[in-house]
Short mmCIF file of C-alpha atoms (C1' of nucleotides) in Angstrom, two decimals:
data_model
loop_
_atom_site.label_atom_id
_atom_site.label_comp_id
_atom_site.label_asym_id
_atom_site.label_seq_id
_atom_site.Cartn_x
_atom_site.Cartn_y
_atom_site.Cartn_z
CA MET M 1 92.87 109.27 129.87
CA ALA M 2 94.45 107.16 132.76
CA LYS M 3 98.04 106.29 131.33
CA MET M 4 99.22 102.94 133.03
CA ALA M 5 103.18 103.08 132.44
CA VAL M 6 102.80 99.37 130.18
CA ARG M 7 106.77 99.67 130.79
CA LYS M 8 109.72 98.24 129.43
CA MET M 9 108.49 98.85 125.79
CA VAL M 10 112.59 99.79 124.83
CA GLU M 11 114.83 96.51 124.64
CA ARG M 12 118.23 97.15 126.01
CA GLN M 13 121.84 95.33 124.14
CA THR M 14 120.30 94.97 120.66
CA GLY M 15 122.66 97.79 119.25
CA VAL M 16 120.10 99.98 119.00
CA ALA M 17 120.94 102.70 121.61
CA LEU M 18 117.75 103.40 124.28
CA TRP M 19 117.86 107.00 123.67
CA ARG M 20 117.15 106.49 119.40
CA GLN M 21 114.54 104.29 120.25
CA ILE M 22 112.56 106.60 122.17
CA ALA M 23 113.29 108.89 119.80
CA ASP M 24 111.69 106.70 117.30
CA ARG M 25 108.82 106.02 119.34
CA ILE M 26 107.74 109.98 120.03
CA ARG M 27 108.03 110.36 117.04
CA LEU M 28 105.91 108.03 115.72
CA ALA M 29 103.35 108.93 118.99
CA ILE M 30 103.42 112.69 117.42
CA SER M 31 102.79 111.64 113.57
CA ASN M 32 99.85 109.69 115.39
CA GLY M 33 98.85 112.63 116.91
CA ASP M 34 99.30 111.54 120.39
CA TYR M 35 100.13 114.74 122.23
CA ASP M 36 97.32 117.13 119.92
CA ALA M 37 95.19 117.82 123.16
CA THR M 38 98.46 120.02 124.48
CA GLY M 39 100.63 120.34 121.43
CA MET M 40 103.28 119.25 123.66
CA VAL M 41 105.53 116.09 124.59
CA PRO M 42 104.92 115.23 128.04
CA PRO M 43 107.51 116.15 130.68
CA GLU M 44 110.68 114.79 130.31
CA MET M 45 110.40 112.67 134.53
CA ALA M 46 107.06 111.16 132.48
CA LEU M 47 108.49 109.56 129.98
CA ALA M 48 111.24 108.40 131.47
CA ARG M 49 108.33 106.53 133.60
CA GLU M 50 106.71 105.10 130.50
CA PHE M 51 109.54 103.57 129.21
CA GLY M 52 111.36 102.79 132.14
CA VAL M 53 114.87 104.72 131.94
CA ASN M 54 116.69 107.84 133.08
CA ARG M 55 115.82 110.92 132.58
CA HIS M 56 118.91 111.77 130.39
CA THR M 57 118.04 109.17 128.45
CA VAL M 58 114.59 110.10 127.70
CA ARG M 59 116.42 113.64 127.26
CA SER M 60 118.94 112.23 124.43
CA ALA M 61 115.94 111.03 122.61
CA LEU M 62 114.50 114.77 122.58
CA ALA M 63 117.56 116.19 121.69
CA ALA M 64 117.94 114.05 118.39
CA LEU M 65 113.95 115.54 117.50
CA ALA M 66 114.40 118.99 118.40
CA GLU M 67 117.64 118.39 116.01
CA GLU M 68 115.34 117.16 113.53
CA GLY M 69 113.71 119.84 114.01
CA LEU M 70 110.41 118.08 115.04
CA VAL M 71 110.38 119.62 118.59
CA ARG M 72 111.11 122.85 120.79
CA ALA M 73 112.03 122.17 124.45
CA VAL M 74 111.22 125.54 126.19
CA GLN M 75 112.89 125.63 130.00
CA GLY M 76 109.86 125.45 132.56
CA ARG M 77 107.14 125.35 130.34
CA GLY M 78 108.05 122.21 127.85
CA THR M 79 108.73 120.16 125.14
CA LEU M 80 106.71 121.87 121.86
CA ILE M 81 105.58 119.74 118.81
CA GLU M 82 106.94 122.00 115.84
CA ARG M 83 105.75 120.13 113.00
CA LYS M 84 103.60 116.68 112.80
CA GLU M 85 102.34 116.40 109.51
CA ARG M 86 102.75 112.84 107.50
CA VAL M 87 102.29 113.89 103.86
CA THR M 88 100.01 111.46 101.63
CA TYR M 89 100.76 110.38 98.42
CA PRO M 90 98.18 108.99 96.58
CA ILE M 91 98.78 106.14 93.98
CA SER M 92 97.04 104.70 90.85
CA ARG M 93 96.49 104.48 87.77
CA ARG M 94 96.94 108.05 87.16
CA THR M 95 99.27 108.74 89.67
CA ARG M 96 100.91 111.98 88.93
CA PHE M 97 103.52 113.45 91.08
CA SER M 98 103.31 116.54 92.05
CA GLN M 99 99.59 116.48 91.41
CA GLY M 100 99.25 114.35 94.25
CA LEU M 101 100.99 116.28 96.56
CA GLY M 102 99.49 119.89 95.85
CA ARG M 103 96.54 119.83 98.03
CA GLN M 104 98.43 118.69 100.80
CA VAL M 105 101.46 121.04 100.80
CA LYS M 106 101.81 124.70 100.06
CA GLU M 107 105.25 125.03 97.63
CA ILE M 108 106.50 121.76 95.55
CA GLY M 109 110.32 121.47 94.99
CA SER M 110 111.30 119.42 92.50
CA LYS M 111 115.89 119.47 91.52
CA LEU M 112 117.18 117.47 89.15
CA LEU M 113 120.19 116.01 90.50
CA ASP M 114 122.03 114.80 87.19
CA HIS M 115 121.17 113.01 84.25
CA ARG M 116 123.31 110.49 82.11
CA GLU M 117 122.52 108.39 78.84
CA VAL M 118 123.10 104.88 79.92
CA PRO M 119 123.05 101.18 78.39
CA ALA M 120 120.10 99.27 80.39
CA SER M 121 121.11 96.73 82.79
CA HIS M 122 119.11 93.10 83.61
CA GLU M 123 117.55 95.49 86.30
CA THR M 124 116.06 98.15 84.11
CA ALA M 125 115.47 96.53 80.77
CA ALA M 126 113.20 93.99 81.94
CA PRO M 127 110.45 96.60 83.89
CA LEU M 128 110.42 98.62 80.38
CA GLY M 129 110.06 96.16 78.15
CA LEU M 130 113.91 95.98 76.24
CA SER M 131 116.66 94.55 75.56
CA PRO M 132 119.36 94.89 78.03
CA GLY M 133 121.89 97.69 76.21
CA ALA M 134 119.18 99.97 75.02
CA PRO M 135 120.03 102.93 75.32
CA LEU M 136 118.41 104.42 78.50
CA ILE M 137 118.21 107.88 80.00
CA GLU M 138 118.61 108.43 83.38
CA LEU M 139 117.57 111.28 85.85
CA ARG M 140 117.89 111.80 89.25
CA THR M 141 115.62 113.83 91.29
CA VAL M 142 114.79 115.43 94.28
CA SER M 143 111.67 116.36 95.67
CA SER M 144 110.48 118.97 98.36
CA GLY M 145 107.59 119.72 100.24
CA ASP M 146 107.68 123.63 101.92
CA GLY M 147 111.04 123.64 101.84
CA ARG M 148 111.49 119.73 103.51
CA PRO M 149 112.90 116.72 101.56
CA LEU M 150 110.25 114.37 100.92
CA SER M 151 111.73 111.99 98.29
CA VAL M 152 114.85 110.94 95.89
CA ALA M 153 114.32 109.30 92.55
CA VAL M 154 115.67 107.88 89.66
CA GLY M 155 114.24 107.43 86.74
CA TYR M 156 115.13 105.88 83.53
CA PHE M 157 112.76 106.70 80.06
CA PRO M 158 113.47 105.37 76.57
CA ALA M 159 116.70 106.86 74.82
CA ASP M 160 115.43 106.47 71.21
CA ARG M 161 111.44 107.40 72.04
CA PHE M 162 112.58 110.54 74.67
CA PRO M 163 115.94 111.55 74.06
CA LYS M 164 115.41 115.06 75.40
CA MET M 165 113.55 114.08 78.01
CA ALA M 166 116.62 116.07 80.68
CA GLU M 167 116.11 119.09 78.56
CA GLU M 168 112.57 118.98 78.82
CA TYR M 169 112.83 118.00 82.86
CA ALA M 170 114.93 120.70 84.19
CA ARG M 171 113.09 123.08 82.00
CA LEU M 172 109.64 122.32 83.39
CA GLY M 173 110.49 120.91 86.06
CA SER M 174 107.31 117.67 85.75
CA VAL M 175 107.93 114.31 84.26
CA THR M 176 104.13 114.81 82.74
CA LYS M 177 105.09 117.90 81.34
CA ALA M 178 108.58 116.33 79.83
CA PHE M 179 106.21 113.59 78.32
CA ALA M 180 103.77 115.91 76.87
CA ALA M 181 106.52 118.36 75.36
CA GLN M 182 107.94 115.62 73.56
CA GLY M 183 104.10 114.06 72.13
CA LEU M 184 103.34 111.82 74.99
CA ASP M 185 99.73 113.38 76.28
CA ASP M 186 99.30 110.55 78.72
CA TYR M 187 100.07 107.53 80.09
CA VAL M 188 98.88 104.88 83.35
CA ARG M 189 100.65 103.60 85.94
CA VAL M 190 100.80 99.90 85.46
CA SER M 191 102.37 97.88 88.44
CA THR M 192 104.08 99.21 91.41
CA GLU M 193 105.94 97.42 94.04
CA ILE M 194 106.98 98.56 97.95
CA VAL M 195 109.67 97.44 100.05
CA ALA M 196 110.57 99.45 103.15
CA ARG M 197 114.66 99.35 104.43
CA HIS M 198 117.10 101.49 106.38
CA ALA M 199 118.63 104.54 104.34
CA ASP M 200 122.08 104.28 103.51
CA THR M 201 124.09 106.88 103.14
CA ASP M 202 123.34 108.36 100.32
CA GLU M 203 120.24 108.90 100.73
CA LEU M 204 120.36 110.66 104.73
CA ALA M 205 122.80 113.19 102.53
CA LEU M 206 119.88 114.05 100.02
CA LEU M 207 116.44 113.71 102.23
CA LYS M 208 118.26 115.41 105.48
CA LEU M 209 117.34 111.90 107.90
CA SER M 210 119.22 110.84 111.07
CA PRO M 211 120.80 107.70 110.96
CA GLY M 212 118.71 104.94 110.91
CA ALA M 213 116.00 105.90 109.42
CA ILE M 214 113.92 103.94 107.12
CA ILE M 215 112.83 104.81 103.38
CA LEU M 216 109.72 103.72 101.87
CA GLU M 217 110.91 102.67 98.31
CA ALA M 218 108.61 102.36 95.46
CA GLN M 219 109.58 100.68 92.43
CA ALA M 220 107.16 101.68 89.32
CA VAL M 221 106.57 101.51 85.70
CA ASN M 222 104.57 103.38 83.31
CA ALA M 223 103.23 102.83 79.95
CA ASP M 224 101.25 104.52 77.46
CA LEU M 225 98.14 104.00 76.30
CA GLU M 226 98.79 101.28 74.01
CA GLY M 227 100.50 99.32 76.91
CA ARG M 228 104.41 100.21 75.88
CA PRO M 229 105.93 101.07 78.96
CA VAL M 230 107.84 104.66 79.04
CA GLU M 231 109.12 105.12 82.24
CA TYR M 232 110.20 102.66 85.04
CA SER M 233 111.45 104.87 88.58
CA ARG M 234 112.59 103.94 91.84
CA THR M 235 111.63 106.51 93.87
CA ARG M 236 112.55 106.53 97.49
CA PHE M 237 110.45 108.50 100.40
CA ALA M 238 111.38 109.78 103.83
CA ALA M 239 109.69 107.27 105.34
CA ASP M 240 108.37 109.27 108.61
CA ARG M 241 107.20 111.73 106.78
CA MET M 242 105.21 110.04 104.18
CA LYS M 243 102.06 107.78 103.91
CA LEU M 244 101.41 106.37 100.66
CA ARG M 245 97.69 105.74 99.75
CA ILE M 246 96.77 102.99 96.95
CA GLU M 247 93.22 103.95 95.06
CA THR M 248 92.07 101.01 93.10
CA MET O 1 133.22 92.42 90.13
CA ALA O 2 135.21 95.06 92.36
CA LYS O 3 132.55 96.77 94.32
CA MET O 4 134.86 99.85 95.66
CA ALA O 5 133.91 101.53 99.06
CA VAL O 6 134.23 104.97 97.90
CA ARG O 7 133.94 105.71 101.83
CA LYS O 8 132.78 104.68 104.78
CA MET O 9 129.30 103.30 104.28
CA VAL O 10 128.43 103.17 108.27
CA GLU O 11 128.03 106.36 110.35
CA ARG O 12 129.24 106.30 113.84
CA GLN O 13 128.25 108.21 117.36
CA THR O 14 124.11 108.12 115.83
CA GLY O 15 122.47 105.55 118.92
CA VAL O 16 122.39 102.52 115.96
CA ALA O 17 126.18 100.04 117.29
CA LEU O 18 127.56 99.67 114.14
CA TRP O 19 127.64 96.22 114.00
CA ARG O 20 123.35 96.46 113.61
CA GLN O 21 124.06 99.17 111.15
CA ILE O 22 126.66 96.37 108.98
CA ALA O 23 124.03 93.44 110.17
CA ASP O 24 121.36 95.46 108.29
CA ARG O 25 123.32 96.22 105.48
CA ILE O 26 124.68 92.56 104.62
CA ARG O 27 120.45 91.65 105.27
CA LEU O 28 119.92 93.73 102.53
CA ALA O 29 122.28 92.53 100.15
CA ILE O 30 121.28 89.27 101.00
CA SER O 31 117.47 89.82 100.01
CA ASN O 32 118.96 91.61 96.92
CA GLY O 33 120.64 88.46 95.63
CA ASP O 34 123.96 90.68 95.34
CA TYR O 35 125.90 86.93 96.49
CA ASP O 36 124.09 84.87 94.60
CA ALA O 37 127.64 84.13 92.55
CA THR O 38 128.79 82.09 95.02
CA GLY O 39 125.67 81.54 97.83
CA MET O 40 128.27 83.07 100.65
CA VAL O 41 128.65 86.63 102.14
CA PRO O 42 132.32 87.87 101.46
CA PRO O 43 134.39 87.06 103.78
CA GLU O 44 135.37 89.71 106.71
CA MET O 45 138.07 90.85 106.24
CA ALA O 46 136.90 92.16 102.64
CA LEU O 47 133.42 93.45 104.14
CA ALA O 48 135.75 94.99 107.18
CA ARG O 49 137.55 96.88 104.55
CA GLU O 50 134.06 97.68 102.39
CA PHE O 51 132.50 98.72 105.51
CA GLY O 52 136.27 101.06 106.96
CA VAL O 53 135.90 98.69 110.53
CA ASN O 54 137.65 96.67 112.07
CA ARG O 55 137.19 92.73 111.45
CA HIS O 56 135.91 92.55 115.18
CA THR O 57 132.76 94.59 114.70
CA VAL O 58 132.02 92.55 111.15
CA ARG O 59 131.73 89.47 113.88
CA SER O 60 129.73 91.06 115.80
CA ALA O 61 126.87 91.82 112.92
CA LEU O 62 127.83 87.70 111.42
CA ALA O 63 126.53 86.71 115.11
CA ALA O 64 123.36 88.77 114.67
CA LEU O 65 122.83 87.10 111.11
CA ALA O 66 123.76 83.78 112.48
CA GLU O 67 121.85 84.54 115.40
CA GLU O 68 118.50 85.46 112.70
CA GLY O 69 119.23 82.09 110.77
CA LEU O 70 120.13 84.20 107.84
CA VAL O 71 123.68 82.41 107.43
CA ARG O 72 125.20 80.23 108.72
CA ALA O 73 129.37 80.42 109.31
CA VAL O 74 131.79 77.15 108.51
CA GLN O 75 135.23 77.46 109.36
CA GLY O 76 137.48 77.47 106.88
CA ARG O 77 134.99 78.16 104.28
CA GLY O 78 133.03 81.07 104.91
CA THR O 79 129.75 82.31 105.68
CA LEU O 80 127.24 80.57 103.90
CA ILE O 81 123.46 82.32 102.98
CA GLU O 82 120.74 79.86 104.52
CA ARG O 83 118.00 82.37 103.22
CA LYS O 84 117.52 85.12 101.40
CA GLU O 85 113.50 85.84 99.74
CA ARG O 86 111.35 88.04 100.13
CA VAL O 87 108.07 87.14 99.24
CA THR O 88 105.78 89.75 97.30
CA TYR O 89 102.42 90.58 98.28
CA PRO O 90 100.04 91.74 95.72
CA ILE O 91 97.04 94.74 96.95
CA SER O 92 94.39 95.00 94.28
CA ARG O 93 91.41 95.82 94.06
CA ARG O 94 90.59 92.13 95.44
CA THR O 95 92.95 91.27 97.60
CA ARG O 96 92.79 88.07 99.02
CA PHE O 97 95.40 87.30 101.80
CA SER O 98 96.29 83.50 101.57
CA GLN O 99 95.66 83.28 97.92
CA GLY O 100 98.64 86.05 96.79
CA LEU O 101 101.31 83.83 98.50
CA GLY O 102 100.06 80.38 97.31
CA ARG O 103 102.35 79.70 94.82
CA GLN O 104 105.22 81.54 96.59
CA VAL O 105 105.28 79.53 99.48
CA LYS O 106 104.48 75.90 100.36
CA GLU O 107 102.61 75.69 103.54
CA ILE O 108 100.38 79.04 105.11
CA GLY O 109 99.62 79.20 108.89
CA SER O 110 97.41 81.53 109.98
CA LYS O 111 96.88 81.79 113.90
CA LEU O 112 94.34 83.59 115.72
CA LEU O 113 95.68 85.65 118.36
CA ASP O 114 92.77 86.34 120.08
CA HIS O 115 89.77 88.31 119.80
CA ARG O 116 86.91 89.94 121.52
CA GLU O 117 83.87 92.59 121.20
CA VAL O 118 85.25 96.13 121.46
CA PRO O 119 82.95 98.98 120.86
CA ALA O 120 84.37 101.27 117.93
CA SER O 121 86.87 104.23 118.66
CA HIS O 122 87.37 107.20 116.73
CA GLU O 123 90.03 105.45 114.66
CA THR O 124 88.06 102.46 113.77
CA ALA O 125 84.69 104.01 113.29
CA ALA O 126 85.55 106.60 110.65
CA PRO O 127 86.78 104.14 108.42
CA LEU O 128 83.83 101.46 108.63
CA GLY O 129 81.13 104.36 108.13
CA LEU O 130 79.59 103.44 111.80
CA SER O 131 79.17 105.94 114.36
CA PRO O 132 81.77 105.73 117.53
CA GLY O 133 80.86 103.66 120.48
CA ALA O 134 79.38 100.76 117.57
CA PRO O 135 80.16 97.48 118.45
CA LEU O 136 82.50 95.35 116.75
CA ILE O 137 84.71 92.43 116.71
CA GLU O 138 88.28 92.74 116.80
CA LEU O 139 90.69 89.39 115.40
CA ARG O 140 94.28 89.49 116.00
CA THR O 141 96.11 87.02 114.13
CA VAL O 142 99.63 85.67 112.91
CA SER O 143 100.79 84.59 109.13
CA SER O 144 103.69 83.14 108.06
CA GLY O 145 104.74 81.67 105.36
CA ASP O 146 107.04 78.14 105.47
CA GLY O 147 107.14 78.29 109.26
CA ARG O 148 108.52 82.36 109.40
CA PRO O 149 106.16 84.50 110.69
CA LEU O 150 105.41 87.21 107.69
CA SER O 151 102.45 89.47 109.34
CA VAL O 152 100.21 90.17 112.31
CA ALA O 153 97.13 91.46 111.68
CA VAL O 154 94.29 92.78 113.84
CA GLY O 155 90.82 93.57 112.00
CA TYR O 156 87.57 95.04 112.84
CA PHE O 157 84.11 93.74 111.75
CA PRO O 158 80.43 95.17 112.35
CA ALA O 159 79.71 93.15 114.99
CA ASP O 160 75.79 93.31 114.18
CA ARG O 161 76.59 92.20 110.70
CA PHE O 162 78.99 89.65 111.66
CA PRO O 163 78.39 88.38 115.27
CA LYS O 164 80.28 85.45 114.68
CA MET O 165 83.37 86.26 112.94
CA ALA O 166 85.51 84.83 115.63
CA GLU O 167 84.78 81.69 115.44
CA GLU O 168 84.29 80.62 111.89
CA TYR O 169 87.64 82.74 111.99
CA ALA O 170 88.83 80.54 114.46
CA ARG O 171 87.01 77.21 112.53
CA LEU O 172 87.46 78.11 108.70
CA GLY O 173 91.34 80.07 108.96
CA SER O 174 90.19 82.57 106.36
CA VAL O 175 88.50 86.03 106.34
CA THR O 176 87.19 84.91 103.31
CA LYS O 177 85.63 82.03 104.48
CA ALA O 178 84.45 83.54 107.33
CA PHE O 179 82.20 86.02 105.67
CA ALA O 180 81.61 83.42 103.07
CA ALA O 181 80.11 81.63 106.23
CA GLN O 182 78.23 84.54 107.34
CA GLY O 183 76.13 84.98 103.97
CA LEU O 184 79.34 87.36 102.04
CA ASP O 185 79.87 85.33 99.04
CA ASP O 186 81.77 88.37 98.11
CA TYR O 187 84.00 92.04 98.77
CA VAL O 188 86.25 94.35 97.81
CA ARG O 189 89.25 96.53 98.74
CA VAL O 190 88.43 99.88 98.86
CA SER O 191 91.17 101.36 99.87
CA THR O 192 94.58 100.68 101.51
CA GLU O 193 97.61 103.32 103.46
CA ILE O 194 101.28 102.05 103.69
CA VAL O 195 103.63 103.49 106.57
CA ALA O 196 106.90 101.90 107.42
CA ARG O 197 108.54 102.46 111.04
CA HIS O 198 110.29 100.55 114.00
CA ALA O 199 108.69 97.74 115.47
CA ASP O 200 107.68 97.77 118.72
CA THR O 201 108.28 94.93 121.28
CA ASP O 202 105.31 93.47 120.74
CA GLU O 203 105.58 92.86 116.71
CA LEU O 204 109.33 92.25 117.58
CA ALA O 205 108.39 89.21 119.65
CA LEU O 206 105.30 87.67 117.09
CA LEU O 207 107.11 88.17 114.54
CA LYS O 208 110.87 87.07 115.73
CA LEU O 209 112.86 90.23 114.15
CA SER O 210 115.51 91.47 116.07
CA PRO O 211 114.83 95.24 117.38
CA GLY O 212 115.76 98.27 115.55
CA ALA O 213 113.76 95.44 112.50
CA ILE O 214 110.99 98.14 110.77
CA ILE O 215 107.69 97.09 110.26
CA LEU O 216 105.31 98.10 106.76
CA GLU O 217 102.10 98.67 107.72
CA ALA O 218 99.08 98.37 105.30
CA GLN O 219 95.94 99.87 106.91
CA ALA O 220 93.04 98.75 104.30
CA VAL O 221 89.20 98.73 103.84
CA ASN O 222 87.50 95.92 102.94
CA ALA O 223 83.57 97.04 100.98
CA ASP O 224 80.75 94.71 99.57
CA LEU O 225 79.57 95.39 96.49
CA GLU O 226 77.05 98.14 97.65
CA GLY O 227 80.24 99.44 99.57
CA ARG O 228 79.60 98.86 102.77
CA PRO O 229 82.27 98.58 104.71
CA VAL O 230 82.62 95.05 106.26
CA GLU O 231 86.32 95.09 107.87
CA TYR O 232 88.98 97.59 108.55
CA SER O 233 91.87 96.17 108.84
CA ARG O 234 95.86 96.91 110.02
CA THR O 235 98.44 94.30 108.71
CA ARG O 236 102.16 95.11 109.42
CA PHE O 237 104.76 93.30 107.46
CA ALA O 238 108.51 92.06 108.34
CA ALA O 239 109.74 94.13 105.90
CA ASP O 240 112.72 92.48 105.39
CA ARG O 241 110.66 89.67 104.78
CA MET O 242 108.13 91.44 102.50
CA LYS O 243 107.23 92.96 99.23
CA LEU O 244 104.12 94.88 98.25
CA ARG O 245 102.87 94.92 95.19
CA ILE O 246 99.79 97.37 93.97
CA GLU O 247 97.77 96.22 91.06
CA THR O 248 96.14 98.68 89.34
"C1'" DA T 1 102.99 140.23 144.31
"C1'" DA T 2 105.08 136.43 147.07
"C1'" DA T 3 105.66 131.01 147.58
"C1'" DG T 4 105.47 126.45 145.79
"C1'" DA T 5 105.34 123.06 142.18
"C1'" DT T 6 106.49 121.89 137.59
"C1'" DT T 7 109.39 121.49 133.72
"C1'" DT T 8 114.04 121.66 131.16
"C1'" DG T 9 119.18 122.84 131.63
"C1'" DT T 10 123.73 122.00 133.92
"C1'" DC T 11 126.64 119.64 136.11
"C1'" DC T 12 129.14 115.50 139.10
"C1'" DG T 13 130.04 111.30 139.40
"C1'" DT T 14 129.76 106.01 137.78
"C1'" DA T 15 129.26 101.63 135.32
"C1'" DT T 16 128.70 99.16 130.76
"C1'" DG T 17 128.98 98.60 126.12
"C1'" DT T 18 131.08 99.17 121.93
"C1'" DA T 19 135.04 99.93 118.70
"C1'" DT T 20 139.84 99.89 118.24
"C1'" DA T 21 144.10 97.74 118.09
"C1'" DA J 1 143.18 87.69 125.95
"C1'" DT J 2 144.47 92.53 127.00
"C1'" DA J 3 144.32 97.47 126.54
"C1'" DT J 4 142.67 102.04 125.29
"C1'" DA J 5 139.17 105.81 124.14
"C1'" DC J 6 134.70 106.87 123.75
"C1'" DA J 7 129.46 106.53 123.52
"C1'" DT J 8 125.60 105.12 126.38
"C1'" DA J 9 123.39 104.68 130.61
"C1'" DC J 10 121.98 105.63 135.51
"C1'" DG J 11 121.93 108.32 139.75
"C1'" DG J 12 121.69 112.17 142.11
"C1'" DA J 13 122.03 118.05 142.68
"C1'" DC J 14 120.79 121.87 141.84
"C1'" DA J 15 119.68 126.35 138.39
"C1'" DA J 16 116.80 128.63 135.86
"C1'" DA J 17 112.91 129.50 133.36
"C1'" DT J 18 107.69 129.44 133.89
"C1'" DC J 19 103.39 128.62 135.38
"C1'" DT J 20 99.64 128.04 139.55
"C1'" DT J 21 98.46 129.65 143.69
#
DNA sequence: AAAGATTTGTCCGTATGTATA
DNA sequence: ATATACATACGGACAAATCTT
């Protein structure tokens, strides 16, 4: 495979440092499996030629990726790839968080960050079919796969119908089980909206991301089988660790 | 409204210049409608306080947004918001590109960048259910709404079944119509995968984005009513102009 | 086993960009 | 517009670890 350097695939004076642009490109190449043949990143000099930059600039990029735990440099050998998987998260009419990831990661962690009762805002009332001011239970959770944080989510539930949502979630560690404990045996996804944007500082901290990282946000409404909304949630995924699959 | 800055909402020494981080935040706030009350961005000094930076840094950020055509600074008055909409792109079993956007933009432009016949790679053969090496027609297109580029797409079609794909698309300006002209009256979306990542230089140029911008990429397979794949496409949306809605 | 080639690690210095005051 | 501090990027030289011949 003759690797013809197309060259100059990074741009200067744009407010984004070259080393960060290059780190992003290498991270993408790793997750695409471009380096699977050797299990290693190409030598620093080769990358420097490919991107048309100095070797030191490539080193800065690789240092950032090493900091993320994505690669590990070994003197005299090269830079080994430590991790490359992108977890696929399925979205269907019967989307269940834990279930979809079950086969891809050995251990799923769900932690309840906090919870409180809040009045519905315009933003939260509309998708739930309630009037602004109606009592909601707000749950903030962070989920991880094999120890790596994958998503932070905030969920809103009608407080009059599911008064024990927080307690049951804390006890059972699953929205589906918490619903079941309160008499709701089944529910379906009625709508999902997806946007992508830069992470803010909260998200950087919770998901252990490096600045400039991208968030894939899914805003979802779940309803019972009669069509009454039971949950409005905003789940923020670390974009470089996840892929969403839509099953229609 | 008193949006008290709890702390610094931008971070230093991360490879992303402060002015660019701030530009990204303001762009997000605009598209969220945070400034709809006044139709203007807050004064430079207020923004400087909010982000904990010097006023000159905010000015650099606003200059970048003005360059994008998103805002316009008027001496003595403030910085006016010129544009703020995020177009919603619906994804369902019957996804049709032009149709979904029809109500949101007045004028849809679709331009065929180039086309060629290529042998299927491993990447393109698998979703189409073909063997690597099978002849495919590759179409690269860019689409815009009201003059603003929204997406670039590359589509792969089995060349033996749709030999005139490029000509018909060029003539009709729509994949659906090009299919119909070749005897395929109906097709459905069978799978969609979504990832988010940074734009590369090609995408920056084609979509008229500024470096560091985010791409929402949808990898889709369409099939005829017998389930035989007829198209594999990768559509790259400018993330700050689009929202994807999944209808299940 | 020894020598040479390859690859990462570290040090020097210089110029430019970013951010504050 | 000026001055200052630090981050970014480049260029070269050499050391240290590993692999190949």
